């Protein structure tokens, strides 16, 4: 599967890059095309295809870690600040509670950051007006537990068993790879990710990571 997805992403990336460059060249030489009824849709579709190819590549590489020793506390604080800035002008509240005793861990800093941001963004997409998103992190023995919780629309019982499956999505626009990538990354760290949800009440994702996998 990994080799197949890598090859698929590679074979698509080159023609997509050429196509995008051609569109930009046409815009530069003929600015009037921007007024064409379907031109913006064409550009948006190309960008969406590029995002899909990038996600295929990310999924194929999600279990390969570039490990280092780093401060998980600092990473979680950075993620919290970035997310708070992202939703600053929305009507959704964000509450963060991180245990200051969380220390250094061994893992892939970049990929863990991707996991936490992905979970927070999913929570934001599910949130209803005046809802709240929570990020909580605590040290439990030799593990760190990170909880991302929202008071949004929730996930149905029928959908819950398959939300971590690749290419399964319940969004209007989505590849079905986001949560699958998150699951692979956490499992590669020797950790677990689980979900609990009640429709019209909200969803909680609990990530548990050993400090020294």
Coordinates of C-alpha atoms in Angstrom, one line a residue:
X1 CA 0.0 0.0 0.0
X2 CA 2.8 2.5 1.0
X3 CA 4.7 1.9 -2.3
X4 CA 1.5 2.1 -4.4
X5 CA 0.5 5.4 -2.8
X6 CA 4.0 6.9 -3.1
X7 CA 4.0 5.9 -6.8
X8 CA 0.5 7.2 -7.3
X9 CA 1.4 10.6 -5.7
X10 CA 4.6 10.9 -7.7
X11 CA 2.9 10.1 -11.0
X12 CA 0.2 12.7 -10.4
X13 CA 2.4 15.4 -9.0
X14 CA 4.4 16.1 -12.2
X15 CA 1.4 16.7 -14.5
X16 CA -0.4 18.7 -11.9
X17 CA 2.6 20.9 -11.4
X18 CA 2.8 21.4 -15.2
X19 CA -1.0 22.1 -15.4
X20 CA -0.8 24.7 -12.5
X21 CA 2.2 26.4 -14.1
X22 CA 0.4 26.6 -17.4
X23 CA -2.7 28.2 -15.8
X24 CA -0.5 30.8 -14.1
X25 CA 1.3 31.5 -17.5
X26 CA -2.1 32.0 -19.2
X27 CA -3.2 34.4 -16.5
X28 CA 0.0 36.4 -16.8
X29 CA -0.2 36.6 -20.6
X30 CA -4.0 37.0 -20.8
X31 CA -5.3 38.7 -17.6
X32 CA -8.7 38.9 -19.1
X33 CA -9.3 35.2 -18.5
X34 CA -9.9 35.9 -14.9
X35 CA -13.2 37.3 -15.9
X36 CA -14.2 34.0 -17.5
X37 CA -17.1 32.4 -15.7
X38 CA -15.4 29.1 -14.8
X39 CA -11.8 30.2 -14.5
X40 CA -11.8 30.5 -10.7
X41 CA -13.3 27.0 -10.5
X42 CA -10.5 25.6 -12.6
X43 CA -7.9 27.1 -10.4
X44 CA -9.6 25.9 -7.2
X45 CA -10.0 22.4 -8.6
X46 CA -6.2 22.2 -9.4
X47 CA -5.4 23.4 -5.9
X48 CA -7.7 20.8 -4.5
X49 CA -6.1 18.0 -6.5
X50 CA -2.7 19.1 -5.3
X51 CA -3.9 18.9 -1.7
X52 CA -5.2 15.4 -2.3
X53 CA -1.8 14.3 -3.8
X54 CA -0.1 15.8 -0.8
X55 CA -2.4 13.8 1.5
X56 CA -1.8 10.6 -0.3
X57 CA 1.9 11.1 0.1
X58 CA 1.5 12.0 3.8
X59 CA -0.6 8.9 4.4
X60 CA 2.1 6.7 2.7
X61 CA 4.8 8.2 5.0
X62 CA 2.7 8.5 8.2
X63 CA 4.3 5.5 9.9
X64 CA 7.9 6.6 9.2
X65 CA 9.1 8.8 12.0
X66 CA 12.0 11.2 12.3
X67 CA 12.6 10.8 16.0
X68 CA 14.2 13.3 18.3
X69 CA 14.0 14.4 21.9
X70 CA 11.9 17.5 22.4
X71 CA 9.7 19.3 24.8
X72 CA 6.1 18.2 24.3
X73 CA 5.0 21.0 26.6
X74 CA 6.5 23.6 24.3
X75 CA 5.0 21.9 21.2
X76 CA 1.5 21.8 22.8
X77 CA 1.7 25.5 23.8
X78 CA 2.8 26.4 20.2
X79 CA -0.1 24.4 18.7
X80 CA -2.5 26.1 21.1
X81 CA -1.3 29.6 20.2
X82 CA -1.5 28.8 16.5
X83 CA -5.0 27.4 16.8
X84 CA -6.2 30.3 19.0
X85 CA -5.0 32.7 16.4
X86 CA -6.7 30.7 13.6
X87 CA -10.2 31.0 15.2
X88 CA -9.7 34.4 16.9
X89 CA -12.4 36.1 14.7
X90 CA -14.9 33.3 15.0
X91 CA -17.8 32.8 17.5
X92 CA -16.2 29.6 18.8
X93 CA -14.4 29.7 22.2
X94 CA -11.1 27.8 22.9
X95 CA -9.9 26.7 26.3
X96 CA -6.5 25.2 26.9
X97 CA -5.2 23.4 30.0
X98 CA -1.7 21.9 29.8
X99 CA 0.0 20.2 32.8
X100 CA 3.3 22.1 33.2
X101 CA 5.0 18.9 34.5
X102 CA 4.9 17.4 31.0
X103 CA 8.5 17.0 30.0
X104 CA 10.5 15.9 27.1
X105 CA 9.5 12.9 25.0
X106 CA 11.1 10.9 22.1
X107 CA 9.1 11.2 18.9
X108 CA 8.5 12.9 15.6
X109 CA 7.8 16.5 16.5
X110 CA 6.5 17.6 13.1
X111 CA 4.1 14.7 12.8
X112 CA 2.7 15.0 16.3
X113 CA 2.1 18.7 15.6
X114 CA 0.2 17.6 12.5
X115 CA -2.0 15.3 14.6
X116 CA -2.9 17.9 17.2
X117 CA -3.6 20.6 14.7
X118 CA -5.7 18.2 12.6
X119 CA -7.8 17.2 15.6
X120 CA -8.3 20.8 16.6
X121 CA -9.3 21.8 13.1
X122 CA -11.8 18.9 12.9
X123 CA -13.3 20.1 16.2
X124 CA -13.6 23.6 14.8
X125 CA -15.4 22.3 11.7
X126 CA -17.8 20.4 13.8
X127 CA -18.4 23.2 16.2
X128 CA -21.7 25.1 16.3
X129 CA -22.0 28.9 17.0
X130 CA -21.0 29.8 20.6
X131 CA -19.6 26.3 21.2
X132 CA -16.3 25.6 23.0
X133 CA -13.3 23.6 22.0
X134 CA -11.0 22.2 24.7
X135 CA -7.4 21.0 24.7
X136 CA -6.2 19.3 27.8
X137 CA -2.9 17.5 28.4
X138 CA -1.7 15.7 31.5
X139 CA 1.1 13.4 32.5
X140 CA 0.0 10.0 33.6
X141 CA 2.9 7.8 34.8
X142 CA 5.1 7.2 31.7
X143 CA 2.5 8.5 29.3
X144 CA 1.1 11.8 28.2
X145 CA -2.7 12.1 27.6
X146 CA -4.0 14.7 25.2
X147 CA -7.7 15.3 25.0
X148 CA -9.3 17.4 22.2
X149 CA -13.0 17.9 22.9
X150 CA -15.7 19.9 21.3
X151 CA -19.4 20.7 22.0
X152 CA -20.4 20.4 18.4
X153 CA -22.7 18.3 16.3
X154 CA -21.1 14.9 17.3
X155 CA -20.7 11.7 15.3
X156 CA -23.4 9.1 14.8
X157 CA -23.0 5.6 16.2
X158 CA -23.0 4.2 12.7
X159 CA -20.0 6.4 11.7
X160 CA -17.8 5.9 14.7
X161 CA -16.4 2.5 13.9
X162 CA -15.0 3.6 10.5
X163 CA -13.7 7.2 11.2
X164 CA -10.1 6.1 11.3
X165 CA -10.4 4.0 8.1
X166 CA -8.5 5.4 5.1
X167 CA -10.6 6.9 2.3
X168 CA -13.7 7.0 4.5
X169 CA -15.2 10.5 5.0
X170 CA -18.5 11.9 6.2
X171 CA -17.6 15.5 5.1
X172 CA -18.9 17.1 2.0
X173 CA -15.3 17.8 1.0
X174 CA -12.6 15.5 2.3
X175 CA -10.3 12.7 1.2
X176 CA -10.9 10.5 4.3
X177 CA -7.2 10.5 5.1
X178 CA -6.9 13.0 7.9
X179 CA -7.9 10.8 10.8
X180 CA -6.2 7.8 9.2
X181 CA -2.9 9.7 9.1
X182 CA -3.4 10.7 12.7
X183 CA -4.1 7.1 13.8
X184 CA -1.0 5.8 11.9
X185 CA 1.3 8.5 13.4
X186 CA 0.1 7.8 17.0
X187 CA 0.4 4.1 16.6
X188 CA 3.9 4.5 15.2
X189 CA 4.8 6.3 18.5
X190 CA 3.5 3.3 20.4
X191 CA 0.4 5.2 21.5
X192 CA -3.3 5.0 21.1
X193 CA -6.1 7.3 19.8
X194 CA -9.7 6.8 20.7
X195 CA -12.9 8.7 20.2
X196 CA -16.1 9.2 22.1
X197 CA -19.0 11.1 20.7
X198 CA -22.7 11.8 21.3
X199 CA -24.7 13.5 18.5
X200 CA -25.8 17.1 19.3
X201 CA -23.5 17.0 22.3
X202 CA -19.9 16.8 21.1
X203 CA -16.9 14.6 20.4
X204 CA -13.7 13.8 22.3
X205 CA -10.5 12.4 20.9
X206 CA -8.1 11.0 23.5
X207 CA -4.4 10.6 22.5
X208 CA -2.1 8.6 24.7
X209 CA 1.7 8.7 24.0
X210 CA 4.4 7.0 25.9
X211 CA 7.2 9.5 26.9
X212 CA 9.9 6.9 25.8
X213 CA 8.3 4.6 23.2

